[in-house]
Amino acid sequence: ANVPSSVTTTLTRPLASAASSGVITPHGVAFTAVYPGTYIIVVSVDGSAGGGGGSAGEIAGSPFALSVAPAPAPTLLSATLAASLQHIVLVFSKDTDRGVGVAAQGCADFVSPTTAAKLGSNGLCYWASPTELNLGLGAGATLKVQTNAEVGDSVELKAGA
């Protein structure tokens, strides 16, 4: 997604639209930043521009900048063979941005070429939940599962996936 590095948001009373993720209540103003970056917030009452100059409608301190850092990325907690023996279940530490409802697609979109090759041909991957990715085992899969006697293969995620 193309996310702007800076966004200017104007909150006025009454609020003309909710497109900016700003909400004005009788008791105050709330703004929710959706993406990381710098937001320039302009707060005014009845449509008069802010600036703190003291005239009607101006809010002291407006406009102001709000910097939002990206949230830490989820980490892979485990990779286990499903009871059905048909896929590998990857579990992440917290919700990812992939989510439920995304159609199954080729596993090469999610894992390294080495891991994709070990999953076999025609293996499809899908998100079972925002924290669980299933890697389908295709024809000729050679991925070794860890046992008490043998170390299994590593599952490597695709960089940037």
Short mmCIF file of C-alpha atoms in Angstrom, two decimals:
data_model
loop_
_atom_site.label_atom_id
_atom_site.label_comp_id
_atom_site.label_asym_id
_atom_site.label_seq_id
_atom_site.Cartn_x
_atom_site.Cartn_y
_atom_site.Cartn_z
CA ALA A 1 0.00 0.00 0.00
CA ASN A 2 1.19 3.50 -0.77
CA VAL A 3 1.18 5.30 2.55
CA PRO A 4 1.94 9.03 2.58
CA SER A 5 4.83 10.10 4.80
CA SER A 6 2.81 13.03 6.12
CA VAL A 7 -0.92 13.68 6.36
CA THR A 8 -2.73 16.88 7.25
CA THR A 9 -5.97 16.36 9.13
CA THR A 10 -8.42 19.09 10.00
CA LEU A 11 -10.96 18.49 12.75
CA THR A 12 -13.74 21.03 13.00
CA ARG A 13 -17.01 21.20 14.89
CA PRO A 14 -19.35 20.00 13.46
CA LEU A 15 -17.40 17.21 11.77
CA ALA A 16 -18.18 17.23 8.05
CA SER A 17 -16.95 13.70 7.31
CA ALA A 18 -15.36 10.77 9.11
CA ALA A 19 -12.78 10.12 6.37
CA SER A 20 -9.92 11.49 8.47
CA SER A 21 -10.44 9.03 11.37
CA GLY A 22 -11.07 12.02 13.63
CA VAL A 23 -14.01 12.06 16.01
CA ILE A 24 -15.42 15.05 17.82
CA THR A 25 -17.58 14.46 20.85
CA PRO A 26 -19.25 16.98 23.19
CA HIS A 27 -16.36 16.35 25.60
CA GLY A 28 -13.33 16.55 23.32
CA VAL A 29 -11.53 15.49 20.18
CA ALA A 30 -10.05 12.08 19.40
CA PHE A 31 -7.82 11.19 16.45
CA THR A 32 -6.70 7.68 15.50
CA ALA A 33 -3.58 7.41 13.34
CA VAL A 34 -3.93 4.40 11.03
CA TYR A 35 -0.46 4.37 9.41
CA PRO A 36 3.01 5.29 10.67
CA GLY A 37 4.27 8.72 9.66
CA THR A 38 3.83 12.36 10.61
CA TYR A 39 0.33 13.78 10.93
CA ILE A 40 -0.31 17.54 11.00
CA ILE A 41 -3.42 18.10 13.10
CA VAL A 42 -5.40 21.35 12.77
CA VAL A 43 -8.11 21.79 15.40
CA SER A 44 -10.76 24.48 15.12
CA VAL A 45 -14.29 25.23 16.29
CA ASP A 46 -17.09 26.08 13.83
CA GLY A 47 -14.72 25.98 10.84
CA SER A 48 -12.40 28.79 11.95
CA ALA A 49 -8.76 27.88 11.35
CA GLY A 50 -6.64 27.09 14.40
CA GLY A 51 -3.39 28.82 15.19
CA GLY A 52 -3.62 29.95 18.76
CA GLY A 53 -3.95 33.64 17.90
CA GLY A 54 -6.81 34.13 20.32
CA SER A 55 -9.61 34.99 17.86
CA ALA A 56 -12.91 33.09 17.80
CA GLY A 57 -12.59 29.45 16.78
CA GLU A 58 -8.85 29.16 17.17
CA ILE A 59 -7.47 26.45 19.44
CA ALA A 60 -4.18 27.22 21.20
CA GLY A 61 -1.34 25.01 19.93
CA SER A 62 -3.05 24.12 16.65
CA PRO A 63 -1.74 23.05 14.20
CA PHE A 64 0.59 20.49 15.74
CA ALA A 65 2.55 17.49 14.48
CA LEU A 66 1.96 13.94 15.67
CA SER A 67 4.66 11.38 14.82
CA VAL A 68 3.60 7.73 14.82
CA ALA A 69 6.22 4.96 14.76
CA PRO A 70 5.45 1.61 13.12
CA ALA A 71 4.36 -1.16 15.48
CA PRO A 72 6.84 -4.01 16.01
CA ALA A 73 6.35 -6.78 13.47
CA PRO A 74 4.85 -10.11 14.56
CA THR A 75 7.35 -12.92 15.10
CA LEU A 76 7.01 -16.57 14.15
CA LEU A 77 6.33 -18.65 17.28
CA SER A 78 6.01 -22.14 15.83
CA ALA A 79 5.76 -24.28 12.71
CA THR A 80 4.03 -27.62 13.22
CA LEU A 81 2.63 -30.38 11.03
CA ALA A 82 -1.18 -30.38 11.16
CA ALA A 83 -2.96 -33.51 12.42
CA SER A 84 -4.34 -34.00 8.88
CA LEU A 85 -0.73 -34.26 7.58
CA GLN A 86 -1.78 -31.94 4.71
CA HIS A 87 -0.22 -28.65 5.81
CA ILE A 88 2.27 -26.91 8.09
CA VAL A 89 0.71 -24.49 10.59
CA LEU A 90 2.71 -21.30 11.23
CA VAL A 91 1.68 -19.38 14.37
CA PHE A 92 2.69 -15.73 14.85
CA SER A 93 3.08 -13.76 18.11
CA LYS A 94 0.28 -11.30 17.29
CA ASP A 95 -2.17 -10.44 14.52
CA THR A 96 -0.58 -9.93 11.12
CA ASP A 97 -1.96 -7.62 8.44
CA ARG A 98 -2.93 -10.61 6.25
CA GLY A 99 -6.06 -11.72 8.11
CA VAL A 100 -8.88 -14.13 7.46
CA GLY A 101 -10.70 -14.31 4.15
CA VAL A 102 -7.76 -13.95 1.79
CA ALA A 103 -8.04 -16.57 -0.96
CA ALA A 104 -5.55 -19.43 -1.00
CA GLN A 105 -2.52 -18.66 -3.13
CA GLY A 106 0.85 -20.13 -4.05
CA CYS A 107 3.17 -20.65 -1.10
CA ALA A 108 6.05 -18.94 -2.93
CA ASP A 109 4.29 -15.65 -2.04
CA PHE A 110 5.00 -16.33 1.65
CA VAL A 111 8.13 -18.49 2.01
CA SER A 112 11.66 -18.56 0.61
CA PRO A 113 12.29 -20.40 -2.68
CA THR A 114 14.07 -23.20 -0.76
CA THR A 115 11.09 -23.75 1.55
CA ALA A 116 8.60 -23.45 -1.35
CA ALA A 117 10.45 -26.19 -3.24
CA LYS A 118 10.29 -28.50 -0.20
CA LEU A 119 6.51 -27.94 0.05
CA GLY A 120 6.07 -29.66 -3.33
CA SER A 121 4.16 -28.63 -6.44
CA ASN A 122 0.70 -27.06 -6.37
CA GLY A 123 0.75 -26.49 -2.62
CA LEU A 124 -1.57 -23.63 -1.64
CA CYS A 125 -1.25 -21.41 1.42
CA TYR A 126 -3.99 -19.55 3.24
CA TRP A 127 -4.56 -17.53 6.41
CA ALA A 128 -6.75 -19.47 8.88
CA SER A 129 -6.73 -16.49 11.26
CA PRO A 130 -4.76 -13.22 11.62
CA THR A 131 -2.10 -15.18 13.57
CA GLU A 132 -2.12 -18.52 11.70
CA LEU A 133 -0.81 -19.22 8.20
CA ASN A 134 -1.26 -22.71 6.72
CA LEU A 135 1.33 -23.92 4.21
CA GLY A 136 -0.25 -26.63 2.05
CA LEU A 137 1.87 -29.65 1.15
CA GLY A 138 1.76 -30.34 -2.58
CA ALA A 139 2.72 -33.33 -4.69
CA GLY A 140 6.28 -34.49 -4.02
CA ALA A 141 6.70 -32.54 -0.76
CA THR A 142 10.08 -33.25 0.87
CA LEU A 143 9.94 -31.04 3.97
CA LYS A 144 11.25 -33.09 6.90
CA VAL A 145 9.40 -32.82 10.22
CA GLN A 146 11.39 -32.88 13.45
CA THR A 147 11.18 -36.10 15.47
CA ASN A 148 12.89 -37.23 18.66
CA ALA A 149 15.58 -38.88 16.55
CA GLU A 150 15.97 -36.36 13.71
CA VAL A 151 16.16 -32.59 13.26
CA GLY A 152 13.56 -31.26 10.81
CA ASP A 153 13.91 -28.72 8.01
CA SER A 154 13.69 -25.00 8.68
CA VAL A 155 10.74 -23.01 7.35
CA GLU A 156 12.03 -19.70 6.01
CA LEU A 157 9.66 -16.82 5.39
CA LYS A 158 10.03 -14.72 2.25
CA ALA A 159 11.68 -11.36 2.92
CA GLY A 160 9.08 -8.60 2.86
CA ALA A 161 6.12 -11.01 2.81
#
